[in-house]
Amino acid sequence: MSTSSNPLLIVGSIAFDDLDMPSGRHRDVLGGAATYSSLAASVLAPGGVRVVGIVGQDFPESHLADLRARGIDTAGVERAAGKTFRWHGRYSEDLSSRASIDTQLNVFADFSPKIPAAYEKSPFVLLGNIHPKLQVDVLQQARQPKLVAADTMNFWIEREPAALGEMLKRIDLLIINDEEVRQLSGVQNLVRAAADVRKRGPKALVVKRGEFGALLFDDAGTFFVPAYPLEEVLDPTGAGDSFAGGLLGYLSARGEVSPGSLRKALFFASAMGSFCVEGIGPSRLLSIGRPELAARIASFARLVDYGGDLVVPG
Ligand code: AMP
């Protein structure tokens, strides 16, 4: 039961991840885009996050209990006959790149998201990276959301351009990385690529650039948020999904969509991305609370505080 007046509905993968990190191998780690996004959002909007996804018979009930313990509503997580989605990633020595060694769709292959009646009126919706046709199906089940945000990836950009085009027409905010924006638009220059993507539907576009921060393009102009400089990064898996969860979690907690709140939300997005990479899998996200978030946001404010007067001298 949601205790928020503006709940956030998140749809996406729930997974077992096998992670090969320079520091060691990790097997059967709780993963998936919906997992990372919902954990990040739940810090900002406790009691206001609802997840729709699918798991197999092998998925421990304790993982779902861990999500519920963070105030996430898991009533929309379907349990199907078969195995849970599994992804195997291998990272480079400096963690700056990774290869997908194996992706086993398992129960995710026949996933057809069903939005429970109690979730239909979710004012905020985050469509994780799934087939764009399924993203549209979700929107057909949602009743007049205030804001719909979506993620996608190169796989769908290459293989499902028509379905992706339909999805773009129905969303307000697209959150993707710089490579994907270039691929989607066919334009190298990011500013022009962003303008092209915004003409296809989403009024606002957030371009994630990993350790180089993120750019927002909307009707109010262009805005930048840095990535939080960390001394140690353990595992970048899920950082993008945590970023999106932080962003939507902030907006749903505020219940407001405006250029100003979107700009503030980006700091919370970047903060949640930074927490995510501090642990293996979602371990750090599972342990932080509002005090840690408040402290990081305060350091963020200092990071970008130039003193208020930036005029050409003389
Ligand atoms: P990110 O690091 O933000 O790209 O997200 C990593 C998460 O995405 C991992 O936990 C994986 O389980 C999940 N993932 C990897 N490949 C896919 C895919 N093709 N579809 C959906 N989720 C995926």
mmCIF file of N, CA, C and O and ligand atoms in Angstrom, residues 13 15-17 30-33 36 85 87 91 98 100 103 105 108 129-130 153 236-242, ligand 1:
data_model
loop_
_atom_site.group_PDB
_atom_site.id
_atom_site.type_symbol
_atom_site.label_atom_id
_atom_site.label_comp_id
_atom_site.label_asym_id
_atom_site.label_seq_id
_atom_site.Cartn_x
_atom_site.Cartn_y
_atom_site.Cartn_z
ATOM 1 N N SER A 13 13.955 -4.712 -15.637
ATOM 2 C CA SER A 13 14.506 -6.035 -15.347
ATOM 3 C C SER A 13 14.828 -6.202 -13.873
ATOM 4 O O SER A 13 15.178 -5.259 -13.167
ATOM 5 N N ALA A 15 17.216 -9.107 -11.874
ATOM 6 C CA ALA A 15 18.189 -10.061 -12.410
ATOM 7 C C ALA A 15 19.082 -10.686 -11.353
ATOM 8 O O ALA A 15 19.192 -10.207 -10.224
ATOM 9 N N PHE A 16 19.757 -11.749 -11.822
ATOM 10 C CA PHE A 16 20.967 -12.226 -11.159
ATOM 11 C C PHE A 16 22.112 -11.756 -12.035
ATOM 12 O O PHE A 16 22.097 -12.004 -13.251
ATOM 13 N N ASP A 17 23.058 -11.087 -11.455
ATOM 14 C CA ASP A 17 24.230 -10.647 -12.205
ATOM 15 C C ASP A 17 25.456 -11.452 -11.783
ATOM 16 O O ASP A 17 25.658 -11.708 -10.584
ATOM 17 N N LEU A 30 22.285 -9.748 -6.750
ATOM 18 C CA LEU A 30 20.988 -9.144 -7.073
ATOM 19 C C LEU A 30 21.228 -7.980 -8.032
ATOM 20 O O LEU A 30 22.075 -7.114 -7.777
ATOM 21 N N GLY A 31 20.503 -7.967 -9.177
ATOM 22 C CA GLY A 31 20.709 -6.903 -10.162
ATOM 23 C C GLY A 31 19.438 -6.597 -10.923
ATOM 24 O O GLY A 31 18.331 -6.962 -10.494
ATOM 25 N N GLY A 32 19.607 -5.941 -12.055
ATOM 26 C CA GLY A 32 18.469 -5.550 -12.888
ATOM 27 C C GLY A 32 18.192 -4.065 -12.752
ATOM 28 O O GLY A 32 18.391 -3.474 -11.683
ATOM 29 N N ALA A 33 17.740 -3.487 -13.864
ATOM 30 C CA ALA A 33 17.512 -2.038 -13.890
ATOM 31 C C ALA A 33 16.443 -1.621 -12.881
ATOM 32 O O ALA A 33 16.602 -0.618 -12.172
ATOM 33 N N TYR A 36 17.873 -1.573 -9.249
ATOM 34 C CA TYR A 36 18.702 -0.406 -8.930
ATOM 35 C C TYR A 36 17.863 0.872 -8.862
ATOM 36 O O TYR A 36 18.014 1.678 -7.940
ATOM 37 N N PHE A 85 16.064 -13.810 -15.157
ATOM 38 C CA PHE A 85 16.990 -13.159 -16.097
ATOM 39 C C PHE A 85 18.401 -13.137 -15.492
ATOM 40 O O PHE A 85 18.560 -12.864 -14.296
ATOM 41 N N TRP A 87 22.530 -11.865 -16.217
ATOM 42 C CA TRP A 87 23.486 -11.100 -17.026
ATOM 43 C C TRP A 87 24.883 -11.294 -16.454
ATOM 44 O O TRP A 87 25.068 -11.316 -15.235
ATOM 45 N N TYR A 91 34.421 -6.329 -16.443
ATOM 46 C CA TYR A 91 34.928 -4.945 -16.467
ATOM 47 C C TYR A 91 36.410 -4.888 -16.794
ATOM 48 O O TYR A 91 37.171 -5.808 -16.470
ATOM 49 N N ARG A 98 33.105 -2.150 -20.121
ATOM 50 C CA ARG A 98 32.713 -3.510 -19.754
ATOM 51 C C ARG A 98 32.187 -4.239 -20.980
ATOM 52 O O ARG A 98 31.731 -3.609 -21.941
ATOM 53 N N SER A 100 29.532 -7.411 -22.182
ATOM 54 C CA SER A 100 28.491 -8.358 -21.773
ATOM 55 C C SER A 100 28.929 -9.723 -22.247
ATOM 56 O O SER A 100 28.992 -9.987 -23.447
ATOM 57 N N THR A 103 23.993 -13.009 -21.779
ATOM 58 C CA THR A 103 22.688 -12.511 -21.331
ATOM 59 C C THR A 103 21.690 -13.645 -21.513
ATOM 60 O O THR A 103 21.485 -14.107 -22.634
ATOM 61 N N LEU A 105 17.912 -14.401 -21.137
ATOM 62 C CA LEU A 105 16.634 -13.722 -20.882
ATOM 63 C C LEU A 105 15.733 -14.533 -19.952
ATOM 64 O O LEU A 105 15.006 -13.976 -19.131
ATOM 65 N N PHE A 108 12.296 -13.476 -18.625
ATOM 66 C CA PHE A 108 12.177 -12.118 -19.167
ATOM 67 C C PHE A 108 11.801 -12.162 -20.660
ATOM 68 O O PHE A 108 11.241 -11.206 -21.191
ATOM 69 N N ASN A 129 14.848 -0.063 -19.325
ATOM 70 C CA ASN A 129 15.275 -0.502 -20.636
ATOM 71 C C ASN A 129 14.712 -1.886 -20.976
ATOM 72 O O ASN A 129 15.337 -2.895 -20.670
ATOM 73 N N ILE A 130 13.514 -1.904 -21.590
ATOM 74 C CA ILE A 130 12.927 -3.158 -22.082
ATOM 75 C C ILE A 130 12.481 -2.900 -23.523
ATOM 76 O O ILE A 130 12.638 -1.768 -24.016
ATOM 77 N N MET A 153 18.444 1.375 -25.005
ATOM 78 C CA MET A 153 19.855 1.028 -25.230
ATOM 79 C C MET A 153 20.101 0.759 -26.715
ATOM 80 O O MET A 153 19.160 0.631 -27.505
ATOM 81 N N PRO A 236 30.631 -0.192 -11.166
ATOM 82 C CA PRO A 236 29.717 0.759 -11.834
ATOM 83 C C PRO A 236 28.373 0.155 -12.243
ATOM 84 O O PRO A 236 27.506 0.883 -12.726
ATOM 85 N N THR A 237 28.171 -1.149 -12.062
ATOM 86 C CA THR A 237 26.905 -1.761 -12.493
ATOM 87 C C THR A 237 25.710 -1.052 -11.850
ATOM 88 O O THR A 237 25.681 -0.877 -10.633
ATOM 89 N N GLY A 238 24.773 -0.677 -12.690
ATOM 90 C CA GLY A 238 23.535 -0.095 -12.167
ATOM 91 C C GLY A 238 23.596 1.392 -11.889
ATOM 92 O O GLY A 238 22.605 1.980 -11.434
ATOM 93 N N ALA A 239 24.739 2.025 -12.167
ATOM 94 C CA ALA A 239 24.860 3.461 -11.860
ATOM 95 C C ALA A 239 23.827 4.276 -12.653
ATOM 96 O O ALA A 239 23.187 5.181 -12.107
ATOM 97 N N GLY A 240 23.657 3.916 -13.937
ATOM 98 C CA GLY A 240 22.711 4.656 -14.775
ATOM 99 C C GLY A 240 21.278 4.485 -14.271
ATOM 100 O O GLY A 240 20.481 5.427 -14.260
ATOM 101 N N ASP A 241 20.951 3.280 -13.857
ATOM 102 C CA ASP A 241 19.595 3.009 -13.354
ATOM 103 C C ASP A 241 19.376 3.704 -12.003
ATOM 104 O O ASP A 241 18.282 4.184 -11.714
ATOM 105 N N SER A 242 20.422 3.755 -11.192
ATOM 106 C CA SER A 242 20.308 4.444 -9.895
ATOM 107 C C SER A 242 20.149 5.942 -10.124
ATOM 108 O O SER A 242 19.401 6.617 -9.399
HETATM 109 P P1 AMP B 1 23.576 -0.357 -16.008
HETATM 110 O O1 AMP B 1 24.922 -0.626 -15.397
HETATM 111 O O2 AMP B 1 22.926 0.885 -15.482
HETATM 112 O O3 AMP B 1 23.592 -0.445 -17.492
HETATM 113 O O4 AMP B 1 22.605 -1.542 -15.512
HETATM 114 C C1 AMP B 1 23.074 -2.822 -15.272
HETATM 115 C C2 AMP B 1 21.904 -3.741 -15.007
HETATM 116 O O5 AMP B 1 21.160 -3.945 -16.211
HETATM 117 C C3 AMP B 1 22.386 -5.102 -14.558
HETATM 118 O O6 AMP B 1 21.998 -5.311 -13.210
HETATM 119 C C4 AMP B 1 21.738 -6.106 -15.506
HETATM 120 O O7 AMP B 1 21.066 -7.132 -14.834
HETATM 121 C C5 AMP B 1 20.746 -5.286 -16.305
HETATM 122 N N1 AMP B 1 20.770 -5.641 -17.739
HETATM 123 C C6 AMP B 1 21.843 -5.992 -18.498
HETATM 124 N N2 AMP B 1 21.466 -6.247 -19.780
HETATM 125 C C7 AMP B 1 20.124 -6.061 -19.839
HETATM 126 C C8 AMP B 1 19.130 -6.174 -20.884
HETATM 127 N N3 AMP B 1 19.450 -6.550 -22.128
HETATM 128 N N4 AMP B 1 17.843 -5.880 -20.563
HETATM 129 C C9 AMP B 1 17.512 -5.493 -19.320
HETATM 130 N N5 AMP B 1 18.382 -5.389 -18.293
HETATM 131 C C10 AMP B 1 19.678 -5.661 -18.534
#
